[in-house]
XYZ file of C-alpha atoms in Angstrom:
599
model
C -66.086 240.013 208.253
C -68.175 237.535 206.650
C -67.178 234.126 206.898
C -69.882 232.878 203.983
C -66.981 233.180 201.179
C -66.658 229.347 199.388
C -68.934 228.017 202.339
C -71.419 226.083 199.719
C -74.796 226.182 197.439
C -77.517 227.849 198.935
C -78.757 226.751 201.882
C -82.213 224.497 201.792
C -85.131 224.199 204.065
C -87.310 221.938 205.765
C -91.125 222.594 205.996
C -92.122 222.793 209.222
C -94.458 223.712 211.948
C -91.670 226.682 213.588
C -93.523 229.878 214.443
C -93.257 232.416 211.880
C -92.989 235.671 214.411
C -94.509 239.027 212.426
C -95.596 242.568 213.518
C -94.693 243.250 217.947
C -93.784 241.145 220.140
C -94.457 241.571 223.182
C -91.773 239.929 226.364
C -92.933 240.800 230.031
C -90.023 243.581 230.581
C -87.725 242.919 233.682
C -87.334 245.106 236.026
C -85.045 247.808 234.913
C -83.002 247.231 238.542
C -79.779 245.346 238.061
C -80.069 241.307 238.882
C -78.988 239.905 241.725
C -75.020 238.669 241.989
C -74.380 235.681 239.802
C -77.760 235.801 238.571
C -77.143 237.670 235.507
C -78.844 240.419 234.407
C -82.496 237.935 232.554
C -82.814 236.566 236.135
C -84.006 236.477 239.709
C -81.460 234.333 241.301
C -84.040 233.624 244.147
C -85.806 231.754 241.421
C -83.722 229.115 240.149
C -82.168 228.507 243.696
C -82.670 224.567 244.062
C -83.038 224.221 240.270
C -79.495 224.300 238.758
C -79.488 222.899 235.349
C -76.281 220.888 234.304
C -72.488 222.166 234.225
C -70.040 221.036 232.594
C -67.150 218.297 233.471
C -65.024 216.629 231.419
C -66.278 212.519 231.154
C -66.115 209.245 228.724
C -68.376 209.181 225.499
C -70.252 206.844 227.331
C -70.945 208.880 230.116
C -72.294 211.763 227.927
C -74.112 208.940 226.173
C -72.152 208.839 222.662
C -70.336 206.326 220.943
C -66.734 206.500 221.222
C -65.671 205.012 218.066
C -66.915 207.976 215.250
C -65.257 210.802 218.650
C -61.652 208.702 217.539
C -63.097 209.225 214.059
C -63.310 213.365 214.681
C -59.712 213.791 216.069
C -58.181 211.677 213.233
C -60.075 213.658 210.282
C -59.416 217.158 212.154
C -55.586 215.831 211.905
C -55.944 215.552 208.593
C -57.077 218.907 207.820
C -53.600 219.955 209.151
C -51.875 218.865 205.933
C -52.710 220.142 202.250
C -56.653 220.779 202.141
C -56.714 220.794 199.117
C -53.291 222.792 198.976
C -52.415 224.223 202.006
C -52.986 223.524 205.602
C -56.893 224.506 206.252
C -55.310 225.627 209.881
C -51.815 225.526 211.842
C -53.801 223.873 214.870
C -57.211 223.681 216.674
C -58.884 223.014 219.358
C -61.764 220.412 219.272
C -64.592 220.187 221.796
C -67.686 217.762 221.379
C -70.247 216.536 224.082
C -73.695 215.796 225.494
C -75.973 217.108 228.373
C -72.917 217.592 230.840
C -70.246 215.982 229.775
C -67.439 217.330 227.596
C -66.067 213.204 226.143
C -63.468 215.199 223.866
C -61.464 218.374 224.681
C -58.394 217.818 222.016
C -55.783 220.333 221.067
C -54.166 219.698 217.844
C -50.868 221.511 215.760
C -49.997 224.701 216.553
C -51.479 228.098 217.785
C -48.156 230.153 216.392
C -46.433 228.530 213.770
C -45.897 231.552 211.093
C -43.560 234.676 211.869
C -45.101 235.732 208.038
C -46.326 235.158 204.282
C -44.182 235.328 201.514
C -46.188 235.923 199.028
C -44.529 235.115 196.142
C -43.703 231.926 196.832
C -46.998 231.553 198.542
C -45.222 229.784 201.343
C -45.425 230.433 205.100
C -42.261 231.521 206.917
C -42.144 229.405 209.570
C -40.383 230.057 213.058
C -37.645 228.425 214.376
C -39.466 224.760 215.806
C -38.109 226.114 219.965
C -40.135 229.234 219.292
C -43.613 227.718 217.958
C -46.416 227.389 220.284
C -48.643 224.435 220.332
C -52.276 223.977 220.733
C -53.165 223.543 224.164
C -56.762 222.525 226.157
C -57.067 226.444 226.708
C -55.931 228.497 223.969
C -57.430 231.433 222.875
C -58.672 232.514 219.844
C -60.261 235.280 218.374
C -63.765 234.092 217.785
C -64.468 236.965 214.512
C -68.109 236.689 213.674
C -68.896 234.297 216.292
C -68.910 237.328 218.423
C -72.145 238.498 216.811
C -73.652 235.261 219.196
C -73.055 237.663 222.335
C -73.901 241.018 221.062
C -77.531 239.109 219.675
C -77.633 237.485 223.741
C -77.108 241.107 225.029
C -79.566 242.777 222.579
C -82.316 239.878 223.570
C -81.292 240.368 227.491
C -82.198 244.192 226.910
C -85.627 242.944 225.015
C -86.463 241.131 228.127
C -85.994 244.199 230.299
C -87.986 246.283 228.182
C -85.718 248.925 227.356
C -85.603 246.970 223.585
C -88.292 246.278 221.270
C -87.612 243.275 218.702
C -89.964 244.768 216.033
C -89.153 248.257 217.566
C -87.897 250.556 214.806
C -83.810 251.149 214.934
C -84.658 254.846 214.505
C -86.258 255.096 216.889
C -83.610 254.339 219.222
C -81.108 256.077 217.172
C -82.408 258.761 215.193
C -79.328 259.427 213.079
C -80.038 255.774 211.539
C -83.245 256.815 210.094
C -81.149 258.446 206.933
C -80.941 256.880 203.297
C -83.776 255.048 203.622
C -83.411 253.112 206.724
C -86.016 254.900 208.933
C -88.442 251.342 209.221
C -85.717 249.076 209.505
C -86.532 246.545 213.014
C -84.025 244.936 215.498
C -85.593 241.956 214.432
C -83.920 242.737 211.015
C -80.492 243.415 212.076
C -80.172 240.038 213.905
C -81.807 238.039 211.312
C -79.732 239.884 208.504
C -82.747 241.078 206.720
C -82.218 244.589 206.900
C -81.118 245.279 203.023
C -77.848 246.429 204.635
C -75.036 245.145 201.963
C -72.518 242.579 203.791
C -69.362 245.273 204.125
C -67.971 248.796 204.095
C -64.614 249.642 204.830
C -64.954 251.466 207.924
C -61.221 251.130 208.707
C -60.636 254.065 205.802
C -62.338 256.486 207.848
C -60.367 258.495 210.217
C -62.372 258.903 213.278
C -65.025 257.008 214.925
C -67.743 259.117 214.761
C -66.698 259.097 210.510
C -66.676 255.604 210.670
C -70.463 255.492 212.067
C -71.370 257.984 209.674
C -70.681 255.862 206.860
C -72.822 253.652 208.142
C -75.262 255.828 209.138
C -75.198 257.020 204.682
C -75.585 253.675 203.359
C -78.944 253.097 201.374
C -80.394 249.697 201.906
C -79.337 247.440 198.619
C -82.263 245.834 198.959
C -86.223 246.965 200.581
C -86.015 245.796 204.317
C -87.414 242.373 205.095
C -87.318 241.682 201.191
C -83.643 239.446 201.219
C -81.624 237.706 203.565
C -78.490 238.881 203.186
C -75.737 238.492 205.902
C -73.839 241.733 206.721
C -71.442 242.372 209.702
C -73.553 246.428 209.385
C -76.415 245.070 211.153
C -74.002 243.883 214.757
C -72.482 247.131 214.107
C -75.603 248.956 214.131
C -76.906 246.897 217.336
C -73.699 247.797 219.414
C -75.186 251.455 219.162
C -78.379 251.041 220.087
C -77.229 248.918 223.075
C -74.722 251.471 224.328
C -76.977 254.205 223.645
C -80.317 252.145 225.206
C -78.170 250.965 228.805
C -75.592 253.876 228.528
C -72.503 251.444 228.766
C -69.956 250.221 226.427
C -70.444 247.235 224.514
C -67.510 245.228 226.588
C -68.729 246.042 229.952
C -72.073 244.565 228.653
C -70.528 241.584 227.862
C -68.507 241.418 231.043
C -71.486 242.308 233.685
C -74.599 240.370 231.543
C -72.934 237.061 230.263
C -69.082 236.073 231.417
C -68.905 237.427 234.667
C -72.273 235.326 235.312
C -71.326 232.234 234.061
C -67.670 232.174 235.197
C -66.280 232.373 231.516
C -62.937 234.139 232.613
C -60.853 233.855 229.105
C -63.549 235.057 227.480
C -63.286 239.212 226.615
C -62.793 242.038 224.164
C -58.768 243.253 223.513
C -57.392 240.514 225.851
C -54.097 242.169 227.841
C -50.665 241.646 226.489
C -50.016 239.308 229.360
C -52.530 236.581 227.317
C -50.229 236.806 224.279
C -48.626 233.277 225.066
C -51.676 231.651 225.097
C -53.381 233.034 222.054
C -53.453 231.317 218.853
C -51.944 233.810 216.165
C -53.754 234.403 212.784
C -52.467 236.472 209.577
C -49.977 238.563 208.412
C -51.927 241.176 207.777
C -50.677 243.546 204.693
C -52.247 244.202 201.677
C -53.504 243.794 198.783
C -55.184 240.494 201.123
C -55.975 242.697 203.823
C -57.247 246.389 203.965
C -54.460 247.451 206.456
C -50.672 246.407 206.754
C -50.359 245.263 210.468
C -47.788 242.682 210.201
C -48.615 239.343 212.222
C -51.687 239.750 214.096
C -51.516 237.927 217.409
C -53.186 239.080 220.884
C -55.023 241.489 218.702
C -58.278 241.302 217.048
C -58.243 240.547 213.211
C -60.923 242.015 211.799
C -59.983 244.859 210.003
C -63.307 247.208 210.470
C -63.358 245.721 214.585
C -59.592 246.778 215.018
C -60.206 250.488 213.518
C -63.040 250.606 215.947
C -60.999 249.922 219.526
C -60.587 246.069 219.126
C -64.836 246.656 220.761
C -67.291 245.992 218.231
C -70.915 244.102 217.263
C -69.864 242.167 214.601
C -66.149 240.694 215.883
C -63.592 241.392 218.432
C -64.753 238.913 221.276
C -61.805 236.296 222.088
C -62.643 233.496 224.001
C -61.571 229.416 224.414
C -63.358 226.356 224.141
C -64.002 225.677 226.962
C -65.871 229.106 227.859
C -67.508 228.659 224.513
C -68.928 225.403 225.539
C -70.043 227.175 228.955
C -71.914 229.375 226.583
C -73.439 226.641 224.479
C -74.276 224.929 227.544
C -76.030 227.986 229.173
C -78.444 227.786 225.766
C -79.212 224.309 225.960
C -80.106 224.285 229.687
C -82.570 227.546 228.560
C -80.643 230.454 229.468
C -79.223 229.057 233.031
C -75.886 227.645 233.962
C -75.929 225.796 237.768
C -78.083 228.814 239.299
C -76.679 231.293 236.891
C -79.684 232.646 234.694
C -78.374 235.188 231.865
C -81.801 234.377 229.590
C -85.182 233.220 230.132
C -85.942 230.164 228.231
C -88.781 231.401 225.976
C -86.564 233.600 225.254
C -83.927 231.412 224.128
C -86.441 229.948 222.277
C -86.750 232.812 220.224
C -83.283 232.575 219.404
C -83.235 229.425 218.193
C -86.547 229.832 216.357
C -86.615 230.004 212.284
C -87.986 234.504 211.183
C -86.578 233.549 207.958
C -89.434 231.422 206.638
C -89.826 233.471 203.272
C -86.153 232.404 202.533
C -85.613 229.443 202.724
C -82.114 227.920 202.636
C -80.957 231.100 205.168
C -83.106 229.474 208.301
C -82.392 232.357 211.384
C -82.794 233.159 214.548
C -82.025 235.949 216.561
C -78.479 236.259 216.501
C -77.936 232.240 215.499
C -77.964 230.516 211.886
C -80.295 227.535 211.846
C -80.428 224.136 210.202
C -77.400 225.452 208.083
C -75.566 221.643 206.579
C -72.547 223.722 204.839
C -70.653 223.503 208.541
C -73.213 222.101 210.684
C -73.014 218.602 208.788
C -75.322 216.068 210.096
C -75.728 217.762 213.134
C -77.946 219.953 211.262
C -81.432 219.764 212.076
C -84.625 222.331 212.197
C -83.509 222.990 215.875
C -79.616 222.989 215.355
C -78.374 226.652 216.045
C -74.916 228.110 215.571
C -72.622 230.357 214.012
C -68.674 230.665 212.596
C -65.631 232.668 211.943
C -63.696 234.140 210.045
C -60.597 233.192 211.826
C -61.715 229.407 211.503
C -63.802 229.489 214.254
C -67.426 227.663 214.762
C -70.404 226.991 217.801
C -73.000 224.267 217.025
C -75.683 223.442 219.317
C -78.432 220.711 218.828
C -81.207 221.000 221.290
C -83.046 217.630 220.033
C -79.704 215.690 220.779
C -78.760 218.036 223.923
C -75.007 218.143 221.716
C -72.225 220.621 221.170
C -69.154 221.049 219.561
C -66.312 224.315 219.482
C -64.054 223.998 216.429
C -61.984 226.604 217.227
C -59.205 226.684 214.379
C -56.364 229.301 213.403
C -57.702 229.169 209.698
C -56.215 232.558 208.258
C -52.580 231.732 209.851
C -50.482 232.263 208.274
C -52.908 234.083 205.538
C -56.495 233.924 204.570
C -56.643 232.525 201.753
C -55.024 229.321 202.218
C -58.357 227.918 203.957
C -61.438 226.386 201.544
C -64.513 226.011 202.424
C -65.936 224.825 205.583
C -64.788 220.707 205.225
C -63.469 220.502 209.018
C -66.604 221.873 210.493
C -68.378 219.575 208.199
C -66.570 216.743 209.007
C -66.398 217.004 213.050
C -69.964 217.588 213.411
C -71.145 214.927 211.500
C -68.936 212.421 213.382
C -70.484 214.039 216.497
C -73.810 213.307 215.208
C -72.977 210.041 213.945
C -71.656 209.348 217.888
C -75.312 210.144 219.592
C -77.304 206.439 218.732
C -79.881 205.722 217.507
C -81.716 202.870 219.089
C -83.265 200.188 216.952
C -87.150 200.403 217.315
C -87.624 196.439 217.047
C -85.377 193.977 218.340
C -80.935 194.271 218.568
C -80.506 195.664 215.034
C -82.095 197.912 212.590
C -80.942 198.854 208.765
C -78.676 201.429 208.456
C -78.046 203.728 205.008
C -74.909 204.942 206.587
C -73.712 208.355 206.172
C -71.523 208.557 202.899
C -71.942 211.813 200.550
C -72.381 210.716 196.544
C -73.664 206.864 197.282
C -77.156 204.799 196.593
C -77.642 202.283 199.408
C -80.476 199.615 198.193
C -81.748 197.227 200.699
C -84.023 194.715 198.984
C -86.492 192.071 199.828
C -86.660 189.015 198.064
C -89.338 188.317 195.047
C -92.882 188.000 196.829
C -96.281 187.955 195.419
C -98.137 189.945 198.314
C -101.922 188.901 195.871
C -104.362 191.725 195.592
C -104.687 193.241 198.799
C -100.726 193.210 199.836
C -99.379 195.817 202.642
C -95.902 196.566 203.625
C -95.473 197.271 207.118
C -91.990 198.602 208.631
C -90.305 201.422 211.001
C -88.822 204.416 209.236
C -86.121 207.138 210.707
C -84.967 209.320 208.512
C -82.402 212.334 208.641
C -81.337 213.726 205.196
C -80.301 217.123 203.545
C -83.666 218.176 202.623
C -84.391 217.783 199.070
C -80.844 216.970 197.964
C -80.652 213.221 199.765
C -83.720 211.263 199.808
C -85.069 207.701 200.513
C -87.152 205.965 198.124
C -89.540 202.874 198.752
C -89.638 201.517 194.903
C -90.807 198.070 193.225
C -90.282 195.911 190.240
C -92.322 193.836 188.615
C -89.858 192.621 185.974
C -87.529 191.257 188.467
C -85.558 194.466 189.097
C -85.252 195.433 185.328
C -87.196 198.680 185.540
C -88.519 199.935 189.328
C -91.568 202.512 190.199
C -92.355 204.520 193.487
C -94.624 203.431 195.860
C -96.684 205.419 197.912
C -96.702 205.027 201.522
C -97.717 206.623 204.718
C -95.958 207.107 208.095
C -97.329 208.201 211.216
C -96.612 208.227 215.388
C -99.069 207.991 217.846
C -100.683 210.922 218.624
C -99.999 212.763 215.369
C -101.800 212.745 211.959
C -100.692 210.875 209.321
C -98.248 212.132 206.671
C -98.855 210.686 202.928
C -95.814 210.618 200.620
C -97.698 210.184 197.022
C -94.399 209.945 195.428
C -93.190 207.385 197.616
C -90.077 209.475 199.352
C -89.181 211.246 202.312
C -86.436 213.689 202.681
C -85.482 216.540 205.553
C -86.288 215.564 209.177
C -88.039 213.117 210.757
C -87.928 214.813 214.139
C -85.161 211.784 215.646
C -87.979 209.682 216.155
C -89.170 206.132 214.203
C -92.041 206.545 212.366
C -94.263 203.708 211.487
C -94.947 203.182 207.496
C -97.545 201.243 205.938
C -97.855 201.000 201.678
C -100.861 199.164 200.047
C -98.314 197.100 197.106
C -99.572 196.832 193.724
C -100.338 192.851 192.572
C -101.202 189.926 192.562
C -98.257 188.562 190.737
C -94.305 188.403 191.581
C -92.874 191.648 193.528
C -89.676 193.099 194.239
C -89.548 195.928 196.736
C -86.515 197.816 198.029
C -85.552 200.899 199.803
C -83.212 203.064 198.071
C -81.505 205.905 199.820
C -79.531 208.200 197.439
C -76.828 211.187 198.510
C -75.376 213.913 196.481
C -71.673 215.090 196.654
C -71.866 217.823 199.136
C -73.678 217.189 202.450
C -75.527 214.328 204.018
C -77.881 213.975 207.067
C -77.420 211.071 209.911
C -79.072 208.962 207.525
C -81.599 206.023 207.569
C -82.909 203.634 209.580
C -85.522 200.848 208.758
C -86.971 198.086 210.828
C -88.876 195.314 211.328
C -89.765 195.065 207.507
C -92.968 192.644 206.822
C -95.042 192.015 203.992
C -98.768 190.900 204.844
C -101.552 189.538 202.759
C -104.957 188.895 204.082
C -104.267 188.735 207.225
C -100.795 186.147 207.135
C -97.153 187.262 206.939
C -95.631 186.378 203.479
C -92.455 187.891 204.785
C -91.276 188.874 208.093
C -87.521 190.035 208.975
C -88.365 188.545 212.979
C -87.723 184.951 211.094
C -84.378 184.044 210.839
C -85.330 182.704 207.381
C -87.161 185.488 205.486
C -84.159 188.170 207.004
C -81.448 185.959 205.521
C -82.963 186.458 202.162
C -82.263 190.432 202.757
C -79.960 191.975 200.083
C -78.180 195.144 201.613
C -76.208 197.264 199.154
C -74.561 200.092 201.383
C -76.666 199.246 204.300
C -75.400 197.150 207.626
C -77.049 196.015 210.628
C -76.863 198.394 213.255
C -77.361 198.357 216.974
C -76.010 201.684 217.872
């Protein structure tokens, strides 16, 4: 079930340097033998004995190297989201995980995992149960991930490319020939996991009586669109992948998941159709009945929501996998670390690379890897970055990993308890990443304190020098970091001749050592600039009296980690006619929306 319903505008990208992968590629197969215990099935334990990469323990912010203050900031906002959002509660409860290289600095439960016996819909109210008979969030409850669950059928299908038995521009046909119908016969793996197959986004499969009907259906449908033509995200293409991986290894898509990535890594709550005996510990979702849902279950709880993934044995591509945080953060770990958890290897790290690298290039705005959503801001908030890789729910549920800050955070939230369409939007995801991003620092390039835009959607932060006249052959000379939603937020370097009555752009350039310089004619920058200062320099129109400021300018919807400048000076031939390293000429500063920061 897609989880892309009210989740935002389209989706914008970055121009970048990522490899855009076409026609074969070609992975060294493994060796078609199983891998050794505990080494998972991508690995030769033998060689990452005496190279275990990080696990995960619990630790201060400090310790995992954030700031405390915007972690308090996460809890309180998540908190919020437990009363009207914007009418009802956006979930009964959650469970919030956030941290850095090893250490988990926030594992928080919050409200409640059962609350709801039903819906009444007429009064669109909730029916609560008696207060003794409600179960609250704990550090380890369960929840049904939905369509974060595509995440480990897209690990499985790349573990199979590694061993060869898997081709990622391989046709789908040609590993199941009953496919090939209606048009599908050159449709690629690579397609299904990157949602470019032309596959529309849902079928009813549930309607179908037997299993083999419910394939079939699939099997009929004519692409909507000519594959590799549209992104378009559809819960067919895990579907379709779970075949070809039980058909390709000759096992069933659970013991897969048990054998090639929990088992492994030790992630013991994490499994398809958990036993009745986890019911206590399992957050609840909806009551299930229609006309809001395609079947009339009653209150699902220990049971997998998705309509299509229950109809199919509670196993299936696209949903069914329940899990906790904690596991999930295991998981997110094991990707960061490049496929290895301790001296557990379950990936290779090129080839986690490939998961976390951009085949959507000719859409932009629906960035993709295999299996993982890139550089998506709708619930990735500032985390989001050209390297930032996750995926969400249905149920409320979301994964974000940023390799450039070595972060992760699990929202896991009961968001269709007690019935879908109480939730809107994405705003808690939003909203706990970007106070996890706003907790990693950044450190000022020049001296205690640099200028900071903050991180506030719908605002224009002006930081201005005072009147100057930089003569004929005047250069401004500063440190830049920049992280913005590309194209929507933007900083400006403008000036004013007219003592601030009317301003223009000005040019500049910025560079790093050991890269070539980028010119910005049009004297903005927006996007990315890789967390890392970049030097500017802008020739300044004169002689005569000169105002210059740095606007930065957000829209309503998402915002970046923001701005940073530092160490602004103003030189003309040769001599400083301002310099923010005096005491004097900084004083004289006017900062509208920005504030000293030392992070």
């Amino acid at each position: 079930m897609t989880d892309r319903a009210g989740g935002g505008p389209s989706r914008r990208q970055l121009g970048r340097g990522l490899m855009a992968l076409g026609g074969a590629l070609v992975l060294a197969p493994l060796p078609a033998a199983s891998a050794a215990p505990g080494a998972g099935p991508a690995g030769d334990g033998a060689a990452d004995r005496g190279h275990a990469r990080p696990t995960l323990r619990h630790g201060s912010a400090e310790r995992a190297g954030l700031l405390p203050g915007p972690l308090d900031r996460l809890v309180a906002d998540a908190e919020a989201f437990l009363g009207p959002s914007p009418a009802h509660p956006w979930y009964a409860g959650a469970v919030l995980l956030a941290g850095r290289g090893g250490t988990v600095a926030l594992h928080h439960p919050i409200g409640k995992a059962v609350r709801y016996s039903a819906y009444d819909e007429r009064t669109d109210t909730g029916v609560e149960l008696p207060e003794d008979e409600q179960i609250p969030m704990t550090r380890d409850t369960v929840f049904d991930l939905a369509s974060v669950s595509k995440l480990f059928t897209s690990i499985l299908a790349v573990q199979q490319i590694e061993r060869g038995t898997l081709e990622l521009e391989g046709r789908v046909a040609s590993y199941l020939p009953e496919f090939g119908a209606a048009g599908k016969q050159d449709i690629t793996i690579r397609q299904l996991l990157t949602h470019t197959s032309g596959f529309r986004s849902w079928i009813p499969l549930y309607n179908a009586p037997t299993h083999e009907e419910k394939l079939q259906l699939v099997w009929n449908q004519a692409p909507l669109n000519p594959p590799g033509t549209v992104y378009l995200y559809s819960d067919l293409n895990l579907i379709t992948l779970q075949v070809v991986l039980e058909r390709v290894t000759g096992r069933p898509l659970d013991v897969q998941l048990r054998d090639g990535i929990t088992a492994p890594l030790g992630m013991r709550r994490t499994r398809y159709n958990p036993p009745a005996s986890w019911k206590p510990r399992i957050a609840a979702t909806e009551d299930s009945r229609k006309p809001w849902s395609g079947l009339d279950r009653g209150l699902v709880w220990g049971e997998v929501h998705d309509e299509n993934a229950h109809s199919l044995g509670g196993v299936a591509g696209h949903a069914g996998v329940f899990s906790d945080a904690w596991d999930l953060a295991v998981l997110g770990r094991t990707l960061l670390n490049g496929g290895v958890y301790g001296r557990s290897r379950v990936l290779r790290p090129e080839s986690v690379e490939l998961m976390f690298t951009d085949f959507n290039t000719a859409f932009p705005g629906d960035e993709h890897g295999l299996g993982f959503e890139l550089y998506q801001h709708w619930f990735m908030g500032a985390m989001a970055t050209p390297r930032t890789a996750g995926h969400t729910g249905f149920t409320g549920t979301s994964l974000v990993l940023d390799p450039t800050t070595d972060s992760f955070l699990v929202v896991l939230g009961n968001s269709v308890h007690p019935v879908r369409s109480w939730r809107s939007g994405s705003a808690p995801r939003v909203a706990a990443a970007t106070h996890l991003a706003r907790a990693v620092p950044v450190r000022p390039e020049r001296g205690r304190t640099a200028w900071f835009s903050g991180m506030a959607a719908a605002t224009t932060a002006t930081l201005t020098l005072p009147e100057l006249d930089p003569g004929a052959d005047g250069r401004l000379r500063c440190d830049l970091w920049w992280d913005t939603e590309p194209q929507s937020d933007a900083v400006f370097l403008e000036c004013s001749a007219d003592g601030g009555a009317t301003w223009r752009p000005v040019p500049f350039t910025t560079a790093r050592h050991g890269e070539a310089p980028s010119e910005h004619p049009a004297g903005s920058v927006t996007g990315w600039s890789g967390r890392v200062w970049r030097r500017v320099t802008a020739a300044l129109p004169g002689p005569g009296p000169l105002v210059l400021r740095w606007r930065c300018a957000t829209d309503r919807l998402y915002v970046g980690r923001g701005v940073y400048v530092d160490g602004l000076r103003v030189e003309s031939a040769g001599r400083a006619v301002f310099d923010e390293a005096r005491p004097a000429d900084a004083a004289r500063i006017q900062a509208v929306g920005w504030t000293a920061s030392g992070d």
